[in-house]
Short mmCIF file of C-alpha atoms in Angstrom, two decimals:
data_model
loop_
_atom_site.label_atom_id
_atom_site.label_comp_id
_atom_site.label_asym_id
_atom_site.label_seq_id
_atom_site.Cartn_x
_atom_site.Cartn_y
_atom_site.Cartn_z
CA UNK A 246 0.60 51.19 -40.80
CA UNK A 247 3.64 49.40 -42.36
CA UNK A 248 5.65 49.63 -45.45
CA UNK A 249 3.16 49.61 -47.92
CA UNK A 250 2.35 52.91 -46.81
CA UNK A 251 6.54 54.36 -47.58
CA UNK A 252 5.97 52.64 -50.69
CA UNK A 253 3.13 54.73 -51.50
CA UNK A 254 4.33 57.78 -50.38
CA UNK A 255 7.90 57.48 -52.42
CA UNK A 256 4.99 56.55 -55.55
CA UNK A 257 3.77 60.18 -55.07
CA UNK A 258 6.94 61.39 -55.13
CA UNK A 259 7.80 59.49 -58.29
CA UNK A 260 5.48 61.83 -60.52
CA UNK A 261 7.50 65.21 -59.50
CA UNK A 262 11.17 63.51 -59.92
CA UNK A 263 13.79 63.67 -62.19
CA UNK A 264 14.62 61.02 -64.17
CA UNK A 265 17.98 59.98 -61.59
CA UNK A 266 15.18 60.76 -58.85
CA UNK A 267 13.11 57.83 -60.55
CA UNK A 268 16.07 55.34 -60.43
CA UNK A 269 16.50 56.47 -56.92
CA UNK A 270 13.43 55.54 -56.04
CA UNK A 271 13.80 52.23 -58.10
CA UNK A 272 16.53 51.51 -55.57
CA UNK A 273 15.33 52.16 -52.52
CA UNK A 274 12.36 50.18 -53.42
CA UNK A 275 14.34 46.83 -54.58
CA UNK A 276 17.75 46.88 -52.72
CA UNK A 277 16.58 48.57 -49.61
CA UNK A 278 12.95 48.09 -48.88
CA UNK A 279 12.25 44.81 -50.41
CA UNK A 280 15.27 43.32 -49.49
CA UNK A 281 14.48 44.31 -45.38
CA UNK A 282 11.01 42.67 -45.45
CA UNK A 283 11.64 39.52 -47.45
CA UNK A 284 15.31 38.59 -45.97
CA UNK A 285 16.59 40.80 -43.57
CA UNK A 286 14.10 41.08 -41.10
CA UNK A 287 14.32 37.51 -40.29
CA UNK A 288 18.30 37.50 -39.92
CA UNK A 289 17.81 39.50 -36.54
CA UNK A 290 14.72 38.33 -35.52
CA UNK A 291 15.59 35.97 -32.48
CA UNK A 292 18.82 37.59 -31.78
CA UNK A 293 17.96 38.15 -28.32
CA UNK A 294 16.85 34.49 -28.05
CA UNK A 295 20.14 33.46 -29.66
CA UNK A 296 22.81 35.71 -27.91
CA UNK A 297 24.10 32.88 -25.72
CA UNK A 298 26.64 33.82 -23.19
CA UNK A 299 29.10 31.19 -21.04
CA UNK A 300 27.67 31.49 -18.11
CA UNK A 301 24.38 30.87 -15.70
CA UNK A 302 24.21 33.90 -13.72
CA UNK A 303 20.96 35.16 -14.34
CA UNK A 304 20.92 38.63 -15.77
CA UNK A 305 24.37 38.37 -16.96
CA UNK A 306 23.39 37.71 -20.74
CA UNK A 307 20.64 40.31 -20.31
CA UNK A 308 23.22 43.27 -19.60
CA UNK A 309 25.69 41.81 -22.05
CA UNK A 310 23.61 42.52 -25.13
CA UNK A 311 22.35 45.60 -24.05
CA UNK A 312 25.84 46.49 -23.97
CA UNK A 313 26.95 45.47 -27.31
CA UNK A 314 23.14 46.18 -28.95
CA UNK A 315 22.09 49.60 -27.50
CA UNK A 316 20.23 49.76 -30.70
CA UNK A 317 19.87 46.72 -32.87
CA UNK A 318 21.47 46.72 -36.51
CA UNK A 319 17.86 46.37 -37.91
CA UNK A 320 15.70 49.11 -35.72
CA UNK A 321 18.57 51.73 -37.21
CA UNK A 322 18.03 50.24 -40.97
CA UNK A 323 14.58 50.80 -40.58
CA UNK A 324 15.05 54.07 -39.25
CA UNK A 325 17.42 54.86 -41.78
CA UNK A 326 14.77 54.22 -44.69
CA UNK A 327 11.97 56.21 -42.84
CA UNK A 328 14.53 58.88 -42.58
CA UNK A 329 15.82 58.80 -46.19
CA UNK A 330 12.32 58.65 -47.74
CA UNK A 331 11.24 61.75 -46.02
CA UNK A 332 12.53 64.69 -47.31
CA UNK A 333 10.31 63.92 -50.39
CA UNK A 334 7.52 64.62 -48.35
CA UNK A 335 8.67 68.57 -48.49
CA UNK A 336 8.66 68.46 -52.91
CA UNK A 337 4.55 66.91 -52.38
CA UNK A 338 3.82 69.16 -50.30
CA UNK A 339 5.43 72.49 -52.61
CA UNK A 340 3.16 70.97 -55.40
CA UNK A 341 0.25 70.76 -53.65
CA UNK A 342 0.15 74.06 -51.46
CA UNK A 343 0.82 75.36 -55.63
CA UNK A 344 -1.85 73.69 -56.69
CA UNK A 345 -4.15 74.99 -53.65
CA UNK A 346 -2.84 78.59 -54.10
CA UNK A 347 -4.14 78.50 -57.82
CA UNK A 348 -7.35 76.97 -57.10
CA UNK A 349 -7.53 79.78 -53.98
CA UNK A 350 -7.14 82.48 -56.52
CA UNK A 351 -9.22 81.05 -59.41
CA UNK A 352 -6.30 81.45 -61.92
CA UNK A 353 -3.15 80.32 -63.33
CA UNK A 354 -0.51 81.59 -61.13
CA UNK A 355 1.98 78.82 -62.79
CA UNK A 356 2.99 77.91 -66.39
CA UNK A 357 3.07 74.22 -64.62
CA UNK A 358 2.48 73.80 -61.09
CA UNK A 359 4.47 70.58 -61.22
CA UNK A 360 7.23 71.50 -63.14
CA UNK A 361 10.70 72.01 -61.22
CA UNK A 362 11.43 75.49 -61.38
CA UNK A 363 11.32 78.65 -59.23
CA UNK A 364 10.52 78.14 -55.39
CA UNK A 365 9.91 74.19 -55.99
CA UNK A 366 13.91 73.67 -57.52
CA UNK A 367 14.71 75.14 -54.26
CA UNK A 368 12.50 72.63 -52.44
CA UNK A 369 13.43 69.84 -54.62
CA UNK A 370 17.55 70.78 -54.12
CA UNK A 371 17.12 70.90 -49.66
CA UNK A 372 15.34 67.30 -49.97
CA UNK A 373 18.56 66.35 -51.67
CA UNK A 374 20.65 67.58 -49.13
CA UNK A 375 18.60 66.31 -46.40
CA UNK A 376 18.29 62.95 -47.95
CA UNK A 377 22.17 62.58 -48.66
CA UNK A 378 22.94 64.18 -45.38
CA UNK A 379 21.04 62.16 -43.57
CA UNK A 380 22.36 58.69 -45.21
CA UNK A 381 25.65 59.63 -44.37
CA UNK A 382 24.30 60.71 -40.73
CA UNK A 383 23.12 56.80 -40.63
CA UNK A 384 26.27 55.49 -42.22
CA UNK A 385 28.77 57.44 -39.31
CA UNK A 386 26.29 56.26 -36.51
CA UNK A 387 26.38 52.85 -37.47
CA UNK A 388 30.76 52.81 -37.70
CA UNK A 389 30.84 54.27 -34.61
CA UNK A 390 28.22 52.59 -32.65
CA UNK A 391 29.59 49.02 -34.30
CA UNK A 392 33.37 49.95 -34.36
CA UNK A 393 33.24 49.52 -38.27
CA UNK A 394 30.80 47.25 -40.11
CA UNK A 395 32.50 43.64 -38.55
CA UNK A 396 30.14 42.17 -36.59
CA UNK A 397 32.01 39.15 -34.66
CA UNK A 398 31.56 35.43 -33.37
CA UNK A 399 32.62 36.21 -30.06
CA UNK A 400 32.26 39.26 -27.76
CA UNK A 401 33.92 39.13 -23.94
CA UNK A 402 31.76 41.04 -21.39
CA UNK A 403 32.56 41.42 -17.69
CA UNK A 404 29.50 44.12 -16.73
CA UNK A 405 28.11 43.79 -13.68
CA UNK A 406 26.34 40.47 -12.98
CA UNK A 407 28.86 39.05 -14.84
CA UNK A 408 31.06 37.67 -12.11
CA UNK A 409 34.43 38.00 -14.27
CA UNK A 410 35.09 38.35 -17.76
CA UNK A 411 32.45 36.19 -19.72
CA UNK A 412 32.41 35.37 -23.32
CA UNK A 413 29.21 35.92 -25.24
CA UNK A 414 28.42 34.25 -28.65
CA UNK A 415 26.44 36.39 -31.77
CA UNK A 416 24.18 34.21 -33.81
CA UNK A 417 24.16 34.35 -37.37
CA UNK A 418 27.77 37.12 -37.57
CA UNK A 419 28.24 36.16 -41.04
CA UNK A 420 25.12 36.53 -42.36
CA UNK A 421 24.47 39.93 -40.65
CA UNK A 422 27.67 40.62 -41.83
CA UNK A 423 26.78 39.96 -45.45
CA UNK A 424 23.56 41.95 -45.00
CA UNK A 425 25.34 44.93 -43.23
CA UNK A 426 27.46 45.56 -46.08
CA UNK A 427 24.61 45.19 -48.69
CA UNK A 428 23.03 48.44 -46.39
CA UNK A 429 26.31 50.08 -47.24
CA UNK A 430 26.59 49.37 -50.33
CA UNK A 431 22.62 50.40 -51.36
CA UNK A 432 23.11 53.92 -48.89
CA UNK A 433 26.55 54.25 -50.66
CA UNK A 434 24.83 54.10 -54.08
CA UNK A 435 21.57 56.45 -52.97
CA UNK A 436 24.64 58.78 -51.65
CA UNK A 437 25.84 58.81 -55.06
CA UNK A 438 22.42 59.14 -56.80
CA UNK A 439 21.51 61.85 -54.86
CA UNK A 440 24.64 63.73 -55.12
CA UNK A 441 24.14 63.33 -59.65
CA UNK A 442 21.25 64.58 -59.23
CA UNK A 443 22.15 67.21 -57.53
CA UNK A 444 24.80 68.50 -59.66
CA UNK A 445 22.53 67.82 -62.63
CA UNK A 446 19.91 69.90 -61.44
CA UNK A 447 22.36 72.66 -60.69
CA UNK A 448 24.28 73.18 -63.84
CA UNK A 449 20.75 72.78 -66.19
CA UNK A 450 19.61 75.40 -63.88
CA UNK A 451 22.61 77.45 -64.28
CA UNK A 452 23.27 76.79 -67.92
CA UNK A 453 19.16 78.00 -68.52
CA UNK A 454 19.62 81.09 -66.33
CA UNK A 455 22.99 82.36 -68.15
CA UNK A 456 21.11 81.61 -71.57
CA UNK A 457 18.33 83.98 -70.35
CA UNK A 458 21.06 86.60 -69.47
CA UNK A 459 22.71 86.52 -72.76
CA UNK A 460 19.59 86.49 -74.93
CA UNK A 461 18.56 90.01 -72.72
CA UNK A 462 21.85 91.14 -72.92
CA UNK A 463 21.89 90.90 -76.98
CA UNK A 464 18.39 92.46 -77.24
CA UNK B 80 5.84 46.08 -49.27
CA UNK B 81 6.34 42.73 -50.18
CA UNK B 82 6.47 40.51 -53.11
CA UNK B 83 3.05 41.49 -54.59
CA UNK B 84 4.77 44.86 -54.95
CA UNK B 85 7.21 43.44 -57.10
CA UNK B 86 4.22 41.95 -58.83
CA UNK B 87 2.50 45.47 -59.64
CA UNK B 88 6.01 46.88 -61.14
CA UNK B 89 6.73 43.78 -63.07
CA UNK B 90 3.15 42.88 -64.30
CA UNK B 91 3.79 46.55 -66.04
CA UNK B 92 6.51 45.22 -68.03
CA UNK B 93 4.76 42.41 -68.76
CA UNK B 94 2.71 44.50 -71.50
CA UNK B 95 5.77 44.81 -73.59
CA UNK B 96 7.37 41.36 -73.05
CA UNK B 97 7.37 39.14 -75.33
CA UNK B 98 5.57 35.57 -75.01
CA UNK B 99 8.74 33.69 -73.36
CA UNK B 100 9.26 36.83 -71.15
CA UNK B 101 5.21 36.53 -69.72
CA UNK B 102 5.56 32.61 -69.35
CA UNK B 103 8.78 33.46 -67.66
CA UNK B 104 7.33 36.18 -65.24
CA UNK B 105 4.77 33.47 -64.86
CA UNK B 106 7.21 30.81 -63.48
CA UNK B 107 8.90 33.36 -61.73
CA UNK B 108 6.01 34.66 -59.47
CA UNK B 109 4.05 30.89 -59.05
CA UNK B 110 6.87 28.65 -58.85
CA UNK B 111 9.26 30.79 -57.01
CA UNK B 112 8.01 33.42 -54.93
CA UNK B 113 5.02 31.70 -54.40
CA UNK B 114 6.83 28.40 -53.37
CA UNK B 115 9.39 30.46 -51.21
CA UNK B 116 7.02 32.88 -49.02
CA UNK B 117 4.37 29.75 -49.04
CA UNK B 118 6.27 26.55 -48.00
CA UNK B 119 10.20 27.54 -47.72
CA UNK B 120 10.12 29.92 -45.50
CA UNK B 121 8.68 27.58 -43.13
CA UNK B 122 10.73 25.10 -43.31
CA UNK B 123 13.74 26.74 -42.81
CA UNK B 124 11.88 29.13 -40.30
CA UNK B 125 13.30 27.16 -37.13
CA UNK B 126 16.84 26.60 -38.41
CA UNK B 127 18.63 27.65 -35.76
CA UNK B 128 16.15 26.97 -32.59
CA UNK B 129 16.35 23.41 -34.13
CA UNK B 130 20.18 23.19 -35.24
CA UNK B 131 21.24 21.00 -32.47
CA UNK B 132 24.96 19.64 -31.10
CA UNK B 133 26.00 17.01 -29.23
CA UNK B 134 27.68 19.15 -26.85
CA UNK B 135 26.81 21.69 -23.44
CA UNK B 136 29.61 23.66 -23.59
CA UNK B 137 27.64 27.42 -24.48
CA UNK B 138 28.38 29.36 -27.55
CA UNK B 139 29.45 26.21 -29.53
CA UNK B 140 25.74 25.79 -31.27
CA UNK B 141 25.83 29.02 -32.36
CA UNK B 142 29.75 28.88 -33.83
CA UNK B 143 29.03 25.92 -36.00
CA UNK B 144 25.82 26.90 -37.11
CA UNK B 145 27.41 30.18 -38.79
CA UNK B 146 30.53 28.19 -39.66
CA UNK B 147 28.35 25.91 -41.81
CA UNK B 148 25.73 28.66 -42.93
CA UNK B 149 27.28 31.55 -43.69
CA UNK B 150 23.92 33.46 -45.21
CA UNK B 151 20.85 30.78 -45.40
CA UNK B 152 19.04 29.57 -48.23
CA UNK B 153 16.25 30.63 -47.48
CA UNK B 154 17.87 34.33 -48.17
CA UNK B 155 19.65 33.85 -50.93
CA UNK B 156 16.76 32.95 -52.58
CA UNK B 157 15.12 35.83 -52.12
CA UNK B 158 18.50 37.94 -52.93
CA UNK B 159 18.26 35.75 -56.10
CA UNK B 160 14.89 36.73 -56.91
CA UNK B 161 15.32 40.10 -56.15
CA UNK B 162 18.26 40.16 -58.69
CA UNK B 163 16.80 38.31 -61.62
CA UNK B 164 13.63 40.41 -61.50
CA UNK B 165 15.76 43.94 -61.23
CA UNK B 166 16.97 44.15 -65.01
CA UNK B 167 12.91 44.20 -66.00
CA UNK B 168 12.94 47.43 -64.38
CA UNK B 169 15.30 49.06 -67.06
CA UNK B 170 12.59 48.09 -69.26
CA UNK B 171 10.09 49.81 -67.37
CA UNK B 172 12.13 52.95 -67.45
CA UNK B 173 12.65 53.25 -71.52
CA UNK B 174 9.52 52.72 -72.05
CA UNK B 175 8.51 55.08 -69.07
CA UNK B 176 10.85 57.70 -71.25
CA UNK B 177 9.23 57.16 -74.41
CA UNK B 178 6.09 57.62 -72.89
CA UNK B 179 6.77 60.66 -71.82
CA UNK B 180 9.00 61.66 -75.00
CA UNK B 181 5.57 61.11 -76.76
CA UNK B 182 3.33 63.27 -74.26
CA UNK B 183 5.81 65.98 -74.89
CA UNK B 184 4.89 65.72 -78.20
CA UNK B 185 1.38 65.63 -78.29
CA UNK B 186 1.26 68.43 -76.14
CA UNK B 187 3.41 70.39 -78.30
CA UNK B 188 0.76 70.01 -80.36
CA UNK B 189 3.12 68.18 -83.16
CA UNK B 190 1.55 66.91 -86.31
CA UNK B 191 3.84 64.13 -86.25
CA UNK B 192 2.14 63.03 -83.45
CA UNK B 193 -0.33 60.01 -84.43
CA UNK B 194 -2.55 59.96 -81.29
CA UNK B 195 -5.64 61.46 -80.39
CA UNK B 196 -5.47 62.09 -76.74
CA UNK B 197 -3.44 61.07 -74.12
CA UNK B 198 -5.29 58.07 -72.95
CA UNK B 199 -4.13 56.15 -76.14
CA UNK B 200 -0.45 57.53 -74.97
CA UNK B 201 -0.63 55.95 -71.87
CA UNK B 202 -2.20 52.42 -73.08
CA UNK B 203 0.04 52.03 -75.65
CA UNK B 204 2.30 48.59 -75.90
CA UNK B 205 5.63 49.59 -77.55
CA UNK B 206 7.05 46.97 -80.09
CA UNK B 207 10.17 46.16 -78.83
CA UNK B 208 12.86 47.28 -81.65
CA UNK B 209 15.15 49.98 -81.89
CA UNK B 210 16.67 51.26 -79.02
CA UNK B 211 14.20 48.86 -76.92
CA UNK B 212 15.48 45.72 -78.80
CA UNK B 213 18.75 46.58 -77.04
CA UNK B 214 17.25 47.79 -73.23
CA UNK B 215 15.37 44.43 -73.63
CA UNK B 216 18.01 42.57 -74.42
CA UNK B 217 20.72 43.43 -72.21
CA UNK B 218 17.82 43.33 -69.58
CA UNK B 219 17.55 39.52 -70.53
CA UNK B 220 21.68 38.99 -70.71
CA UNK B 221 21.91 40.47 -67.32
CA UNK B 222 18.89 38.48 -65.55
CA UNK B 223 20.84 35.30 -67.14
CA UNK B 224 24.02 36.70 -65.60
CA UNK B 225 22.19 37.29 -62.24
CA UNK B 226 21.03 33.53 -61.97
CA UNK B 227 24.17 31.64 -63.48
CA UNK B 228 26.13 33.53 -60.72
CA UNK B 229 23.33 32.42 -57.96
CA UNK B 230 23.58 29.19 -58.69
CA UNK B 231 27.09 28.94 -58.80
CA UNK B 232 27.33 30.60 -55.15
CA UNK B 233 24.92 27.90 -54.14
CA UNK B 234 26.78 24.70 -55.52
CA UNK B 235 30.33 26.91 -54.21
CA UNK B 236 28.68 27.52 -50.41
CA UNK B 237 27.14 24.20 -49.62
CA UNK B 238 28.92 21.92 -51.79
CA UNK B 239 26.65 20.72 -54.00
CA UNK B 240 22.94 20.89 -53.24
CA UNK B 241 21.93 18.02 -50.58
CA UNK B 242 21.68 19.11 -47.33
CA UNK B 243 23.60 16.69 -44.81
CA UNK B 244 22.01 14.88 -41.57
CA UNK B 245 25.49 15.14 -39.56
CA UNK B 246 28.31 18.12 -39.98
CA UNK B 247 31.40 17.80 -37.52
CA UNK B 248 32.68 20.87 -36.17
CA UNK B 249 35.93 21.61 -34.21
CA UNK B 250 35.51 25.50 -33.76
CA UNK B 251 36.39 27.41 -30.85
CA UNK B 252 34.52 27.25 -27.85
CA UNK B 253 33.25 23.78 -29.28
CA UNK B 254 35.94 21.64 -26.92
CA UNK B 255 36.47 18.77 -29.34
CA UNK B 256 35.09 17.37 -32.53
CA UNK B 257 31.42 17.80 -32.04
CA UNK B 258 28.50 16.13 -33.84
CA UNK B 259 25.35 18.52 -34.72
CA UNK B 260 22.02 17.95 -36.75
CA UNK B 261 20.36 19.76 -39.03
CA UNK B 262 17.05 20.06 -38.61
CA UNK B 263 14.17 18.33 -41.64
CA UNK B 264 17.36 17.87 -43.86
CA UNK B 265 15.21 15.89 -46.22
CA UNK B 266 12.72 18.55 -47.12
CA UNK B 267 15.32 20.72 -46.81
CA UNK B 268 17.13 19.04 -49.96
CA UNK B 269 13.47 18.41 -51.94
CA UNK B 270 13.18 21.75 -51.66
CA UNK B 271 16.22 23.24 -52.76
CA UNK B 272 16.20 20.41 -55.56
CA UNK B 273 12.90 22.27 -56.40
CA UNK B 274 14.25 25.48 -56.84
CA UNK B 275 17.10 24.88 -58.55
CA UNK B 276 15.11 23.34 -60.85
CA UNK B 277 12.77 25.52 -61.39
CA UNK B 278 15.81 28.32 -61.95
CA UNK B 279 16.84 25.95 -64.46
CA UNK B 280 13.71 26.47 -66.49
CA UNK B 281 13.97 30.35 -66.11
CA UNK B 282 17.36 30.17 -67.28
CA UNK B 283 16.55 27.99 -70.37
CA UNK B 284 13.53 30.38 -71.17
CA UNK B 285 16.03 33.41 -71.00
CA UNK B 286 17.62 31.75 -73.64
CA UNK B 287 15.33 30.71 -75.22
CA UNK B 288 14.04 34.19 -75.40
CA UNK B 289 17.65 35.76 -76.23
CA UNK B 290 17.59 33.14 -79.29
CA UNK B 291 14.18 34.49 -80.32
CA UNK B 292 14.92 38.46 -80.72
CA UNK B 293 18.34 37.71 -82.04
CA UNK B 294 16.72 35.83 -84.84
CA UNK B 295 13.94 38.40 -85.28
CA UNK B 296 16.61 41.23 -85.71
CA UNK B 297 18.52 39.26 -87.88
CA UNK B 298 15.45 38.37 -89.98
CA UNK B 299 14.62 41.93 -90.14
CA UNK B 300 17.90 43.11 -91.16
CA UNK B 301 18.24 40.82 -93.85
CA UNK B 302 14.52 41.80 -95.42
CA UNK B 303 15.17 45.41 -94.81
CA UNK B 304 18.34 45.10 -96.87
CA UNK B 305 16.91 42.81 -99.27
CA UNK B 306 14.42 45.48 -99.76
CA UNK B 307 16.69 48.02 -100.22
CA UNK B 308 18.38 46.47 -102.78
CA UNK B 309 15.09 46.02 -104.95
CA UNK B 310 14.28 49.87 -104.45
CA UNK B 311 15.39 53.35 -103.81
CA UNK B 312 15.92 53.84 -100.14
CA UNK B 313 13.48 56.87 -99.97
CA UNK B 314 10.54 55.31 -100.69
CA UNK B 315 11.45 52.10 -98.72
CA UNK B 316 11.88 55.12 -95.24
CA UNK B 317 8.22 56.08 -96.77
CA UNK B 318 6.94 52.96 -96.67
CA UNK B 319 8.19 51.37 -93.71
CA UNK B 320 7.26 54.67 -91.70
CA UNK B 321 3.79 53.74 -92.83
CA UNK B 322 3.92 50.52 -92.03
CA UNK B 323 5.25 51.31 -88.58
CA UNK B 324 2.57 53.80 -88.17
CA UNK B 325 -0.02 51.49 -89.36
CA UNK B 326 1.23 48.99 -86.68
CA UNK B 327 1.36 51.24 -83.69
CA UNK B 328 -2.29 52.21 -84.40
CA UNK B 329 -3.50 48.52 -84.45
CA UNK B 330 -1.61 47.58 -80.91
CA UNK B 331 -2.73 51.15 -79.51
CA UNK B 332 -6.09 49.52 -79.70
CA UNK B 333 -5.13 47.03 -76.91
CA UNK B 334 -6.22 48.05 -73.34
CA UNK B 335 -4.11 46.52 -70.33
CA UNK B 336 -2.94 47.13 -66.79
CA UNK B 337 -1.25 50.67 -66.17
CA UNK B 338 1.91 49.95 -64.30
CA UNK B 339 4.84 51.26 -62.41
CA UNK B 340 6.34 53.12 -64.69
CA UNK B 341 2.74 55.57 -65.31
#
C-alpha cells in the first residue's frame, strides 16, 4: 500500500469528472502528491534526530518536541491528501452501484449511467463540499496548531525535565517554511478549483432545468 | 507515485510532440530525473548529519546550516523538474478535449465524422496546428520561463554554482565567528555543474523547438496566402479540407501508447 494506489484511485475518478475536475486532479497529482514523495518527505525526515536542544538533561529534548510537534507538519500533509482525495470515492461508487442496478434488472434504467445528472449530480456536488470543506478543515488545523504558517529557528521550552527555560533549535525552518507555504498555496488553489466547479455545475444545472420549464410551459 | 508516474502522463504527450519535444522529454527523464533519484540524492542525502562546525555550543550547527541553505539543491531540482514538465500537461488536456469533441461526434452519428470506430478515435496523433499550434506553444514559452527562472534562483541563492569547503557563520547561539564544512563539496559542485548543464541543453532545445513551429506557421501562412492569391478561396477551403482529411487518415494509421489523458 502506498501512493501509487491514491494515484490510481483519483485515475478512476478522472473518467466521471468535469473538465475543472480533470485539472483538479492534474494538481493534486503534480503540486501535491509528487511534490511530497520526491522533495518533501525528505525535508522532515530526521527532524527528530535534528531537534537539538541546549541542554544534557536526558529527556528534556524528548518532551520539548513533543510539545512543539504533537503532530508533525508532514503526517497532517499526508493526511490532508488522503482526506482530500476521498470524497471521489462516493461519485465511483454512484456509477458503479448504476451500473450494477442495470445489469440486476437486465435493462437500461439510464440514458448514460456515467453521465452527471439526476441522483449522481447530487453525489458529484457533496464530494465537492466534502473535498473543499475538508481542505479548509486542514488549512485552520494547521494555523492553529502552528500559530500561523512561520515555523522558527529557535523555540524556548521549560517543560518538565527541563530544569529552567531551555532553548531548542528546528532544523531546516526555512526550507519547511518554503514547503509549508507551497501546501497552502496548492490547498488554496484546489479550494478554488473546487469551489468553480461547483458553481459551474450549479448554474448549467439550473440554466438546463429552467429551459425544460419554459419549453413545457410554451407547449 | 513517483517519477515514473510523471513518465506515463508525459510519454502520452509525447505522441503529439514534435521531434525536438521527444529528444527533449528524452534528456529530461535520462539525464535529469534519472541522474537526480540515481546519484544526487545520495550525495546530498547526509547533508546535514555531515554539515559539521568547529564549535560545541548546541543549536549553532543547525542555525548556520539553514542560514547557508535555505531550501537544498537537491529539492529545487526536483521543484524544477516538476515545473518544466507541468506545461506538457496543457497539452495533454486539448488534445484530451478534442478527443472527446470527436467521440461526441461519432456517436452522434455525424457524417462529418471520418472515422470508423472509436478505436481509431482514441489512437489518433493530432497534427499540431490550429488552436494546438498555440496550447503547444505557450506550453513550450512557459517550460522556458519555468527553467530561466530556476536557474536564476540557483546562481541568486548560492552565489554562483561551486559549492565552498569553509562558510563562516556568526549567527545566534553560534558564540563567535565559527568555521563549518560542508560535507563531499567536490561532488557536490560536479554535480550541480552537471545539471546545470544539462538544463542548458533543455533550454536550447526549447528554443530550438519554439524556432521550428514559428517557422512552420510562418511557412504555412505565406503558401496558404500565396495560394489564395492564385485561386478562388472556395475551392482552396475544398481542397485543403481534403488534404487535411487525407492527412489525418494516413497518421490515424499509427498505433502508440494510450496515455494520461484516455
Amino acid at each position: 500500500m502506498s501512493w501509487a494506489f491514491l494515484r490510481d484511485l483519483l485515475s478512476g475518478v478522472n473518467k466521471y469528472s468535469t473538465g475543472i475536475g480533470r485539472i483538479w486532479v492534474a494538481v493534486v497529482f503534480m503540486f501535491r502528491l509528487l511534490v511530497y514523495v520526491a522533495a518533501a518527505e525528505n525535508i522532515w525526515k530526521h527532524e527528530h534526530d535534528e531537534f537539538e536542544c541546549n541542554i544534557k538533561q536526558p529527556g528534556c529534548e524528548n518532551v520539548c518536541f513533543d510539545h512543539f510537534f504533537p503532530v508533525s507538519h508532514i503526517r497532517l500533509w499526508a493526511l490532508q491528501l488522503i482526506m482530500v482525495s476521498t470524497p471521489s470515492l462516493l461519485v465511483v461508487f454512484h456509477v458503479a452501484y448504476r451500473e450494477n442496478r442495470e445489469k440486476h434488472h437486465n435493462q437500461k434504467l439510464y440514458k448514460n449511467p456515467r453521465k452527471i445528472d439526476g441522483g449522481l449530480l447530487c453525489t458529484y456536488l457533496i464530494s465537492l463540499i466534502l473535498k473543499t470543506g475538508l481542505e479548509i478543515a486542514f488549512l485552520v488545523l494547521f494555523y492553529k496548531l502552528y500559530n500561523g504558517f512561520k515555523i522558527p529557528r529557535l523555540v524556548k521550552c521549560d517543560i518538565k525535565p527541563c530544569p529552567n527555560t531551555v532553548d531548542c533549535y528546528i532544523s531546516k525552518p526555512t526550507e519547511k517554511m518554503i514547503f509549508l507555504y507551497f501546501l497552502v498555496a496548492t490547498s488554496c488553489l484546489c479550494i478554488v478549483l473546487n469551489l468553480g466547479e461547483l458553481s459551474y455545475l450549479i448554474f448549467k444545472y439550473s440554466t438546463k432545468c429552467y429551459l425544460k420549464r419554459h419549453v413545457k410551459k410554451q407547449q | 507515485m513517483d517519477w515514473g508516474a510523471l513518465h506515463t502522463i508525459l510519454g502520452g504527450v509525447n505522441k503529439h510532440s514534435t521531434s525536438i519535444g521527444k529528444i527533449w522529454l528524452t534528456v529530461l527523464f535520462i539525464f535529469r530525473i534519472m541522474i537526480l533519484v540515481v546519484a544526487a540524492e545520495k550525495v546530498w542525502g547526509d547533508e546535514q548529519d555531515d554539515f559539521v562546525c568547529n564549535t560545541l555550543q548546541p543549536g549553532c550547527r543547525n542555525v548556520c546550516y539553514d542560514h547557508f541553505f535555505p531550501i537544498s539543491h537537491i529539492r529545487l531540482w526536483a521543484l524544477q523538474l516538476i515545473f518544466v514538465s507541468t506545461p506538457a500537461l496543457l497539452v495533454a488536456m486539448h488534445v484530451a478535449y478534442r478527443r472527446h469533441e470527436k467521440k461526441r461526434q461519432f456517436r452522434k452519428g455525424d457524417q462529418k465524422c471520418e472515422f470508423k470506430d472509436m478505436e481509431e478515435i482514441r489512437k489518433q496523433r493530432f497534427r499540431i496546428e490550429g488552436s494546438l499550434w498555440w496550447t503547444y506553444t505557450s506550453s513550450i514559452f512557459f517550460r522556458l520561463v519555468f527553467e530561466a527562472v530556476f536557474m536564476y534562483a540557483f546562481y541568486f541563492m548560492y552565489d554562483g554554482f561551486r559549492m565552498p569547503r569553509l562558510m563562516k557563520c556568526s549567527d545566534w547561539p553560534c558564540p563567535n565567528t565559527v568555521d563549518c564544512f560542508v560535507s563531499r563539496p567536490t561532488e557536490k559542485t560536479v554535480f550541480t555543474i552537471f545539471m546545470i548543464a544539462v538544463s542548458s541543453i533543455c533550454i536550447l532545445l526549447n528554443v530550438a523547438e519554439l524556432c521550428y513551429l514559428l517557422t512552420k506557421f510562418f511557412l504555412r501562412r505565406s503558401k496558404k496566402a500565396g495560394n489564395s492569391k492564385q485561386q478562388p478561396n472556395h475551392e482552396n477551403k475544398e481542397e485543403t479540407k481534403q488534404n487535411e482529411m487525407n492527412e489525418l487518415i494516413s497518421d490515424s494509421c499509427q498505433n502508440t501508447v494510450i496515455g494520461f489523458s484516455s
